[in-house]
CSV table of C-alpha atoms in Angstrom, one decimal:
chain,number,residue,atom,x,y,z
A,934,UNK,CA,8.1,182.6,222.3
A,935,UNK,CA,10.5,185.1,224.0
A,936,UNK,CA,12.2,188.2,222.9
A,937,UNK,CA,15.2,190.3,224.2
A,938,UNK,CA,15.2,193.4,226.1
A,939,UNK,CA,18.2,195.2,227.8
A,940,UNK,CA,18.9,196.8,231.0
A,941,UNK,CA,21.7,199.5,230.7
A,942,UNK,CA,24.5,199.1,233.2
A,943,UNK,CA,27.5,201.3,233.5
A,944,UNK,CA,29.8,198.9,231.6
A,945,UNK,CA,27.3,197.8,229.0
A,946,UNK,CA,23.7,196.5,228.2
A,947,UNK,CA,22.5,193.6,230.2
A,948,UNK,CA,20.6,191.0,227.9
A,949,UNK,CA,17.2,190.0,229.4
A,950,UNK,CA,15.0,187.4,227.9
A,951,UNK,CA,11.4,188.2,228.1
A,952,UNK,CA,8.2,186.1,227.9
A,953,UNK,CA,4.7,187.8,227.7
A,954,UNK,CA,1.5,186.1,228.9
A,955,UNK,CA,-1.2,185.5,226.4
A,956,UNK,CA,-3.0,188.5,227.4
A,957,UNK,CA,0.1,190.6,227.0
A,958,UNK,CA,0.2,192.1,230.4
A,959,UNK,CA,0.2,190.7,234.0
A,960,UNK,CA,2.2,190.7,237.2
A,961,UNK,CA,5.8,190.6,236.8
A,962,UNK,CA,8.1,187.6,237.6
A,963,UNK,CA,12.0,187.8,237.6
A,964,UNK,CA,13.6,184.5,237.3
A,965,UNK,CA,17.2,184.0,238.2
A,966,UNK,CA,19.3,181.3,236.6
A,967,UNK,CA,21.3,178.3,238.1
A,968,UNK,CA,24.9,178.1,237.5
A,969,UNK,CA,24.1,176.9,233.9
A,970,UNK,CA,23.1,180.3,232.8
A,971,UNK,CA,19.6,180.9,231.2
A,972,UNK,CA,19.4,177.3,230.0
A,973,UNK,CA,16.8,175.3,228.2
A,974,UNK,CA,15.5,174.3,231.6
A,975,UNK,CA,15.2,177.9,232.8
A,976,UNK,CA,13.6,178.9,229.6
A,977,UNK,CA,10.9,176.3,229.9
A,978,UNK,CA,10.1,177.4,233.6
A,979,UNK,CA,9.9,180.9,232.2
A,980,UNK,CA,7.6,180.0,229.4
A,981,UNK,CA,5.4,178.0,231.9
A,982,UNK,CA,5.2,181.1,234.2
A,983,UNK,CA,4.3,183.3,231.2
A,984,UNK,CA,1.5,180.6,230.2
A,985,UNK,CA,0.2,181.1,233.6
A,986,UNK,CA,-0.3,184.8,233.0
A,987,UNK,CA,3.1,186.4,234.2
A,988,UNK,CA,5.4,188.9,232.4
A,989,UNK,CA,8.7,187.0,233.0
A,990,UNK,CA,12.3,188.4,232.8
A,991,UNK,CA,15.3,186.2,232.9
A,992,UNK,CA,18.6,188.3,233.0
A,993,UNK,CA,21.8,186.8,231.1
A,994,UNK,CA,24.0,187.2,234.2
A,995,UNK,CA,27.1,185.8,232.5
A,996,UNK,CA,27.0,188.5,229.8
A,997,UNK,CA,30.2,189.9,230.7
A,998,UNK,CA,31.9,186.6,230.0
A,999,UNK,CA,30.6,186.4,226.4
A,1000,UNK,CA,28.3,183.7,225.2
A,1001,UNK,CA,28.7,180.7,227.5
A,1002,UNK,CA,27.5,177.2,226.4
A,1003,UNK,CA,27.2,174.4,228.9
A,1004,UNK,CA,27.1,170.7,227.6
A,1005,UNK,CA,24.8,168.9,229.9
A,1006,UNK,CA,26.1,165.5,228.5
A,1007,UNK,CA,29.7,166.4,229.5
A,1008,UNK,CA,31.4,164.8,232.4
A,1009,UNK,CA,32.6,168.2,233.5
A,1010,UNK,CA,29.1,169.8,233.2
A,1011,UNK,CA,28.8,170.6,236.9
A,1012,UNK,CA,32.4,171.7,237.2
A,1013,UNK,CA,32.0,174.1,234.3
A,1014,UNK,CA,28.9,175.7,235.7
A,1015,UNK,CA,30.6,176.1,239.1
A,1016,UNK,CA,33.7,177.7,237.5
A,1017,UNK,CA,31.6,180.1,235.4
A,1018,UNK,CA,29.6,181.2,238.6
A,1019,UNK,CA,32.7,181.8,240.6
A,1020,UNK,CA,33.9,184.3,237.9
A,1021,UNK,CA,30.9,186.4,238.8
A,1022,UNK,CA,31.5,189.4,241.0
A,1023,UNK,CA,28.7,188.9,243.7
A,1024,UNK,CA,27.9,192.5,244.5
A,1025,UNK,CA,28.0,193.4,240.9
A,1026,UNK,CA,25.7,190.6,239.8
A,1027,UNK,CA,23.3,191.6,242.7
A,1028,UNK,CA,23.2,195.1,241.5
A,1029,UNK,CA,22.4,193.7,237.8
A,1030,UNK,CA,19.6,191.7,239.3
A,1031,UNK,CA,18.3,194.6,241.4
A,1032,UNK,CA,18.4,196.9,238.2
A,1033,UNK,CA,16.5,194.2,236.3
A,1034,UNK,CA,13.7,194.1,239.0
A,1035,UNK,CA,13.4,197.9,238.8
A,1036,UNK,CA,13.1,197.6,235.1
A,1037,UNK,CA,10.4,194.8,235.3
A,1038,UNK,CA,8.4,196.9,237.8
A,1039,UNK,CA,8.4,199.8,235.4
A,1040,UNK,CA,7.6,197.8,232.4
A,1041,UNK,CA,4.5,198.9,230.7
A,1042,UNK,CA,3.3,195.2,230.3
A,1043,UNK,CA,3.4,194.7,234.0
A,1044,UNK,CA,0.2,195.3,235.9
A,1045,UNK,CA,0.2,194.4,239.5
A,1046,UNK,CA,3.1,193.4,241.6
A,1047,UNK,CA,6.5,191.7,241.0
A,1048,UNK,CA,8.0,188.6,242.3
A,1049,UNK,CA,11.3,186.8,242.1
A,1050,UNK,CA,12.0,183.1,241.6
A,1051,UNK,CA,15.6,181.8,241.9
A,1052,UNK,CA,17.1,178.3,241.3
A,1053,UNK,CA,20.4,177.3,243.0
A,1054,UNK,CA,22.7,180.2,242.5
A,1055,UNK,CA,19.7,182.3,241.6
A,1056,UNK,CA,18.0,181.3,244.8
A,1057,UNK,CA,20.8,182.8,246.9
A,1058,UNK,CA,21.0,185.8,244.5
A,1059,UNK,CA,17.3,186.5,244.7
A,1060,UNK,CA,17.4,186.2,248.5
A,1061,UNK,CA,20.2,188.8,248.6
A,1062,UNK,CA,18.4,191.2,246.3
A,1063,UNK,CA,15.1,190.7,248.1
A,1064,UNK,CA,16.7,192.0,251.3
A,1065,UNK,CA,17.5,195.4,249.7
A,1066,UNK,CA,14.9,195.8,247.0
A,1067,UNK,CA,11.8,194.2,248.2
A,1068,UNK,CA,9.7,192.4,245.7
A,1069,UNK,CA,6.1,191.4,246.4
A,1070,UNK,CA,7.0,187.6,246.7
A,1071,UNK,CA,10.1,185.6,246.7
A,1072,UNK,CA,10.6,181.8,245.9
A,1073,UNK,CA,14.0,180.2,246.6
A,1074,UNK,CA,14.9,176.7,245.2
A,1075,UNK,CA,17.8,175.4,247.2
A,1076,UNK,CA,19.6,178.9,247.3
A,1077,UNK,CA,23.2,177.7,247.4
A,1078,UNK,CA,24.5,180.9,249.0
A,1079,UNK,CA,21.9,181.0,251.8
A,1080,UNK,CA,24.2,179.6,254.5
A,1081,UNK,CA,26.2,182.6,254.3
A,1082,UNK,CA,23.4,185.1,253.9
A,1083,UNK,CA,21.2,184.3,257.0
A,1084,UNK,CA,22.1,187.6,258.6
A,1085,UNK,CA,19.9,189.2,255.9
A,1086,UNK,CA,16.9,187.1,256.8
A,1087,UNK,CA,15.0,189.7,258.9
A,1088,UNK,CA,15.3,192.0,256.1
A,1089,UNK,CA,13.2,189.6,253.8
A,1090,UNK,CA,9.9,191.4,254.5
A,1091,UNK,CA,8.0,190.0,251.6
A,1092,UNK,CA,6.1,186.6,251.7
A,1093,UNK,CA,8.8,184.0,250.9
A,1094,UNK,CA,8.7,180.2,250.0
A,1095,UNK,CA,11.8,177.8,250.1
A,1096,UNK,CA,12.3,174.5,248.8
A,1097,UNK,CA,15.1,172.0,249.7
A,1098,UNK,CA,16.0,168.4,249.1
A,1099,UNK,CA,17.0,166.5,252.2
A,1100,UNK,CA,19.5,164.3,250.3
A,1101,UNK,CA,21.4,167.3,248.9
A,1102,UNK,CA,25.1,166.4,248.8
A,1103,UNK,CA,26.1,169.9,248.9
A,1104,UNK,CA,24.1,170.8,252.0
A,1105,UNK,CA,23.6,168.5,254.9
A,1106,UNK,CA,20.2,168.0,256.7
A,1107,UNK,CA,21.7,170.1,259.6
A,1108,UNK,CA,22.5,173.0,257.3
A,1109,UNK,CA,19.0,172.9,255.8
A,1110,UNK,CA,17.6,172.9,259.4
A,1111,UNK,CA,19.8,175.9,260.3
A,1112,UNK,CA,18.5,177.8,257.1
A,1113,UNK,CA,14.9,176.8,257.9
A,1114,UNK,CA,15.3,178.2,261.5
A,1115,UNK,CA,16.9,181.4,260.5
A,1116,UNK,CA,14.2,182.3,257.7
A,1117,UNK,CA,11.2,181.2,259.8
A,1118,UNK,CA,12.1,183.1,262.9
A,1119,UNK,CA,11.8,186.5,261.3
A,1120,UNK,CA,8.1,187.0,262.1
A,1121,UNK,CA,7.4,187.5,258.4
A,1122,UNK,CA,5.3,185.2,256.2
A,1123,UNK,CA,7.6,182.3,255.2
A,1124,UNK,CA,6.8,178.8,253.8
A,1125,UNK,CA,9.6,176.2,254.0
A,1126,UNK,CA,9.3,172.9,252.3
A,1127,UNK,CA,11.7,169.9,252.5
A,1128,UNK,CA,11.7,166.8,250.2
A,1129,UNK,CA,13.1,163.4,251.5
A,1130,UNK,CA,15.3,161.6,249.1
A,1131,UNK,CA,15.6,164.6,246.9
A,1132,UNK,CA,19.0,166.1,245.9
A,1133,UNK,CA,20.4,169.5,244.9
A,1134,UNK,CA,18.8,171.0,241.7
A,1135,UNK,CA,15.9,168.4,242.0
A,1136,UNK,CA,13.7,170.6,239.7
A,1137,UNK,CA,16.2,170.5,236.8
A,1138,UNK,CA,15.0,167.7,234.3
A,1139,UNK,CA,18.6,166.8,233.7
A,1140,UNK,CA,18.9,162.9,234.8
A,1141,UNK,CA,21.8,164.0,237.0
A,1142,UNK,CA,19.5,166.0,239.2
A,1143,UNK,CA,15.8,165.4,238.5
A,1144,UNK,CA,13.4,164.1,241.2
A,1145,UNK,CA,9.8,164.1,240.1
A,1146,UNK,CA,8.6,163.4,243.5
A,1147,UNK,CA,10.0,166.5,244.7
A,1148,UNK,CA,9.8,168.7,241.5
A,1149,UNK,CA,6.1,168.3,240.9
A,1150,UNK,CA,4.8,169.2,244.4
A,1151,UNK,CA,7.3,172.1,244.6
A,1152,UNK,CA,6.0,173.5,241.3
A,1153,UNK,CA,2.3,173.2,242.4
A,1154,UNK,CA,3.2,175.0,245.7
A,1155,UNK,CA,5.2,177.6,243.7
A,1156,UNK,CA,2.3,178.3,241.6
A,1157,UNK,CA,-0.2,178.4,244.4
A,1158,UNK,CA,2.1,180.7,246.4
A,1159,UNK,CA,2.4,183.1,243.4
A,1160,UNK,CA,-1.3,183.0,242.6
A,1161,UNK,CA,-2.0,184.2,246.3
A,1162,UNK,CA,0.6,186.9,246.4
A,1163,UNK,CA,0.7,187.9,242.6
A,1164,UNK,CA,-2.7,187.0,241.5
A,1165,UNK,CA,-3.2,187.2,237.6
A,1166,UNK,CA,-6.2,188.9,236.4
């Protein structure tokens, strides 16, 4: 079960869905949405992280646009998500995420460090924020903005992990290789995993995207990485 907390911004209150671990306390994990908002998929991942012992925050980054609903059975599902994400002001949204990370750090339930996990849009946003407000660990799933953010790579000083499908129709294999070269050349601890045959958003269980052969090992690697850098208990 989750509840709602708020992070005050200059123009209103940012809603943040929160999950607590069974113990009630633990390391913090900030989960950043795909283009489809804090969907049922993102909520399930958050619940899984909480069950593993983390205090999990997921900010509703579309809050200025009102309550958005995305019909995953619609033929325009992807286009609607893209359109919604394009209405976000990137810098304003990064500031929202950074403020939520600060709020998570100071939450009385958080004992230990804080990490970030971002999916698709959220992967790029988490990368952006981590370059300026350093978490203790960063996991990016196919961060869609990364090709334009590689100048920030040297500023990501925390341990980081990346997951990319090599059959991603939005990003060619050459682009993925360029990202890998940039993030692994920094001298900081970086793990970079690629998955043959997997497309974009391969962790999303929607049949449009899901690839179990990529999703399952990626999730196992994510949990192992978090366990090393954000140990529970």
